[in-house]
Amino acid sequence: MSNPIEQIRGEALQSLASVTDSETLAAWRGKFLGRRGAVGKLFGQIGSLPQAERAAFGQQVNALQAELDAAFDARETLIQSQAMARDLEEGDIDISLPARPRRRGGLHPSTRTHREFQAIWADMGFHVYQSRDVEEDELNFSLLNLPPHHPARDMQDTFYTADSRVLLRTHTSPGQIRAMRELGAGGSKPIRVILPGMCYRQEQITARSEIQFTQVEGLAIGRNIRMSDLKGTIAEFAKRMYSPEAKVRFRASYFPFTEPSMEVDVECFLCGGEGCRVCKYTGWLEIAGSGMVHPTVLRNGGYDPSEWSGFAFGMGPERITMLKHGIQDIRYFWSNDLRFLQQF
Amino acid sequence: MLVPISWLKDYVDIDVPVESLAERLTVAGLEVAHIRYIGLPQQKVPGLQMPRSDHLVWDRDKILLGRIVEVKAHPQADRLVLAMVDYGGAEPEQCVTGATNLFGYKDQGEINPPIWSAFAMEGATVWDGHSDKAKRMTLKGKELRGIYNKSMVCSEKELGISDEHEGVIVMDHDDSYIAGAPLADVLGDALLDIEFTPNLARCFSIIGVAREVAALLDVELRYPSFNFLAEGEPIAGQVDIEIREPELNPRFTLTLLRDTQVKPSPFWLQHRLKLIGQRPRNNIVDVTNYLTFELGQPMHAFDYDKLVERAGGRPTIITRLPEPGEQLETLDDVLRDLGVEAILVADTAGALSLGGVIGGGETEISETTRNVLLEAAAWNNIGIRKTIKEQRVHTEASTRFSRGVHPSQAILGCGRGIELMRQLGGGAVATGVLDHYPRPPETVTVNLPIERVNRLLGMEVTLEAAADVLRRLEFEVELIGDVIRATAPDHRLDISSDEVVGQADLLEEIARVIGYDSIPNSIMADEMPPQWENTTVIIEERIRDILVGQGLYEVISYRFTSRESEAMLVPAGARSSPPEGDYVQIANPAASERDVLRKTLLINMLESAVNNARYQPSQQLFEVGKVYLGRGDLLPEEPLHLGILLTGSRDEPWWQGAEASADMDFYDLKGVVESLLAGLHIDDYSIQRGSHSSFHPGRSADLYINRERIGSFGELHPEVAARFKLTAPKVICGEIQVAPLIQQHQRLHTIMPLHTTPAVLEDIALVVNADLAAGEVEAVIRQAGGRLLKDVRLFDVYTGDQIPPGKKSLAYALTYQDDNRTLTDKNATKIRRKIIGAARHRLKAELRA
Ligand SMILES: [Zn+2]
């Protein structure tokens, strides 16, 4: 009778050589190396052997187990590497098939621009002050140096409410008075705020004009605020908002609540100042109205204009968004059309 | 306003290119919107970008000043003539033309006094006068009805001066004209189209612009003469003035010209009026128009004889308010009912004209007028603004008076106007001016310390430099130490007598003329105000971010709506749900469907869904925006609300069809709401059965924070959905107040420690009455499970054959864990028993086998 150890060894190694997948391998392991497998049975026979043979037999079975373990590991490694190779070889998918849709979501472009503004101004020490939409005529006009029948009132077509003392603010500027009164502590404290918000004008709705639009107004009040500060601050904003090389031009203009007043142009970022359709071939884009706070407005905010000075500016986020994204029609903004919103 | 450079040069020398001038004016606040070139080339100025003009540039060698020597009949055509033009060549050139305005000279021999025209030689490019569109053509020799012709006399249209093509240009003789000179040197021009802001009322004339140009270029300003030659009887005794409303009519002046002749104006006057878009009428009316533009002082001319006739003798001009029910037919052929907001120029027989606005028809200048009474007056600008508003009439006069014309200008207009009329029509001017001036404006003097200029501008301006700017602007300047004492010139109404405001007015003038670009850029050196955070803004933005992170798109809607629209949210017979408050009613709405401010965001959300439905059956939208609630105060409350809307399939359709998803429902929106609350770290909230009438009563919920209902959400009520045609797919939406979210959010929430002890997982299924709310079951489980029950997750809800009717099975995955030690099976069993016991006892639940 042949040696049972040798017999099992031969049988095991022979069958292992034909194992090519992990399931068969697992079965092989159970058959030979499992608790009730062939090797296990050999261990079980030890007790029935004569005392003198036991040690030698035991050593042989141990050696067999070690050999088969090693053979198993080698085979497992081989099968895994073959499987990996096969997966690499055959497991291609058509990556050109459309992706599984994810819900992306998005902020309104107006919110995006406002956030950009707010971040830049916050860096420069200007904080957000929120003011109301439905406003008193007095704050929207009279206290801003626009008394009744002032010619500049023609510049703004106003929505009035049933109470003629109350209107929808035509600009964020009434917030200047509120901010001065609330934060200025009776004209004794400096202020740096921006006032973002929705404004309203009674206009025809066209591709270029809307009955509501957002504005961001800025206000700095102090004992020594200079016109050069206004220029420097706006130039700094333009650098951060448009480009570090942004050139800025200041033109004299008129707003009843500032004096001196100026319009701010930034070199057209679409053509680099060479002239294009968007900048009407002037090389400049109008980005802000600004000026030194009018003494009358300072006074109405509680400050003594012979001691305090300030500057203010106003910008139109929609216009800037339109320029940046080539939006031709301002009506897109409040249309809530997902085809528009999903492009941001 | 259009400002021809040729006209401007009457008063000021301009030695810079027109493009540079335009830029200089623009930067100084007189915005040149556009330059219109006539014949002259556009110049390229380094560093200046301009839109390229495609106007006709007149060839200096081929488009010339020509003298029409003689006009002969065309031998073969009645409607053509032959104009013999001296263009400086050896022989006059024969031009075949159909110009009707030359027919009068036909076969009259040599024309004397000579007339001049624009002559274009062969090879010259002009506009095609017969084409409706702008089309260039180059002159070539060809036969016209048997006569060879290679050049032409031109119409204004052919040269791009105006649209006129009835006849050719016919200019009066001028001794300075030389036949063959380039036409560009005579009629070449550039027109600045200037837009004036309201503070620039003083600039609203050619002289007004010239004054600015002189100051900006630092050159001399030449005023025209305002004197007149008076040879007639004294005006006193021929007419009287009575001002009854001096506040509205601070000054009224009259001059009288007798025995003049009304006829067409000479070429120069007609040409200037046409350049600025005015239609010439006759020499008298043209002069009044001319002065409106030249000086900015609108004038009015009356037929004096008609006034005498109406008065039955010496007329008295009365300025007064209208009588009740009074009417006036104005020059625009409108019979006007005169309200309270008008001041009339009248005589004893009745109204003559609407003061400062428009003349009346009856006393206007006609061809037969012999004697002209010329009015130059001053009107209160606010009064005129009210008249414009009431009468809805805009004229060149009212536009200027409504912005403010200084009363000092009236007397200048009177003198210059009557003298021009005399020169153009002949006659004798009465001696003197009848001048009633009850309300002269105060003379304004401002003291401006140079230190204040430097402090506010942030640059060093010398006393002398600042004073020089003001002098250039015709201020009277006196230097007292370091203080500039400046008296405003008598054409300005915009300098305030309030010391600080007046200083700002002067400061602006100094900065503007020095140039804003010469002021340096600086960083604020002033004390920095205390820095603070606006929590409202931070949380508002956080809310947006959380919702965007869940795949929602932010919308921003019109804040306008109508009562009718919002009423659509309320099912028939139901009561409207909060928010309560009165509508803010718009007195002058843009459209009737936008005549109030919204009280809810739901309408906006639904309208958005309707509009998008055509393209996007699946939508997830939100808006964070104000609503407006009147509460009896002058101003309404403006709370911020959050609106959310979901509709359509949960996932977008994809090519693996098996994964096509179901439509979104109540639970999707509940998930959005709870994720939002989790993101804001608000855990003290409850969601209860809905009470909002716009939602399906059984498939909606109210959100409570601190026992206060702060919002509602759910499936849209089927009746409401039907009104909006939003029945399929179902629309799930809601509205939540933002203020309580901001108030309740936790900025400093505590993080749970990460324990490493093993958790024990277990599933239990409880069979309960079908109408028992799952929330109650969970609450009982959590309470019974106590501290060691870490998580309860419902993973199945079953009703059907395997359990008794009227019952449902709720299967929960439970997680037990002790933070400090490993739980034994025994511990777990104990908790499980407690849970099952509590469920049996309090919910009559059975453990499902
Ligand atoms: Zn450009």
PDB file of C-alpha atoms in Angstrom, chain B residues 17 41 44 78 106 111 179 194 258 292 354-355 373 421 464 497 537 541 675 737 760 771 796 828:
ATOM      1  CA  PRO B  17      -9.575 118.216 -32.199  1.00  0.00           C
ATOM      2  CA  PRO B  41     -13.114 113.538 -41.410  1.00  0.00           C
ATOM      3  CA  LYS B  44      -7.886 109.622 -34.578  1.00  0.00           C
ATOM      4  CA  ASP B  78     -38.964 121.515 -68.794  1.00  0.00           C
ATOM      5  CA  LYS B 106     -34.081 130.507 -65.245  1.00  0.00           C
ATOM      6  CA  ILE B 111     -27.566 136.331 -60.981  1.00  0.00           C
ATOM      7  CA  ALA B 179     -15.263 130.019 -55.844  1.00  0.00           C
ATOM      8  CA  ILE B 194     -24.614 116.687 -25.264  1.00  0.00           C
ATOM      9  CA  ARG B 258     -42.078 148.750 -35.584  1.00  0.00           C
ATOM     10  CA  THR B 292     -33.484 129.935 -27.044  1.00  0.00           C
ATOM     11  CA  LEU B 354     -48.946 129.723 -21.404  1.00  0.00           C
ATOM     12  CA  GLY B 355     -46.079 131.536 -19.703  1.00  0.00           C
ATOM     13  CA  LEU B 373     -43.587 143.004 -29.359  1.00  0.00           C
ATOM     14  CA  MET B 421     -34.942 141.170 -35.748  1.00  0.00           C
ATOM     15  CA  GLU B 464      -4.200 130.805  -6.736  1.00  0.00           C
ATOM     16  CA  SER B 497     -25.985 130.391   0.036  1.00  0.00           C
ATOM     17  CA  VAL B 537     -27.001  87.961   5.969  1.00  0.00           C
ATOM     18  CA  GLU B 541     -26.718  82.879   2.596  1.00  0.00           C
ATOM     19  CA  SER B 675     -31.950  68.842   5.916  1.00  0.00           C
ATOM     20  CA  GLN B 737     -40.506  82.365   7.678  1.00  0.00           C
ATOM     21  CA  VAL B 760     -25.417  46.325  18.455  1.00  0.00           C
ATOM     22  CA  ASP B 771     -54.014  55.425  11.379  1.00  0.00           C
ATOM     23  CA  ASP B 796     -40.345  49.434   5.930  1.00  0.00           C
ATOM     24  CA  ALA B 828     -29.403  44.650  24.333  1.00  0.00           C
TER      25      ALA B 828
END
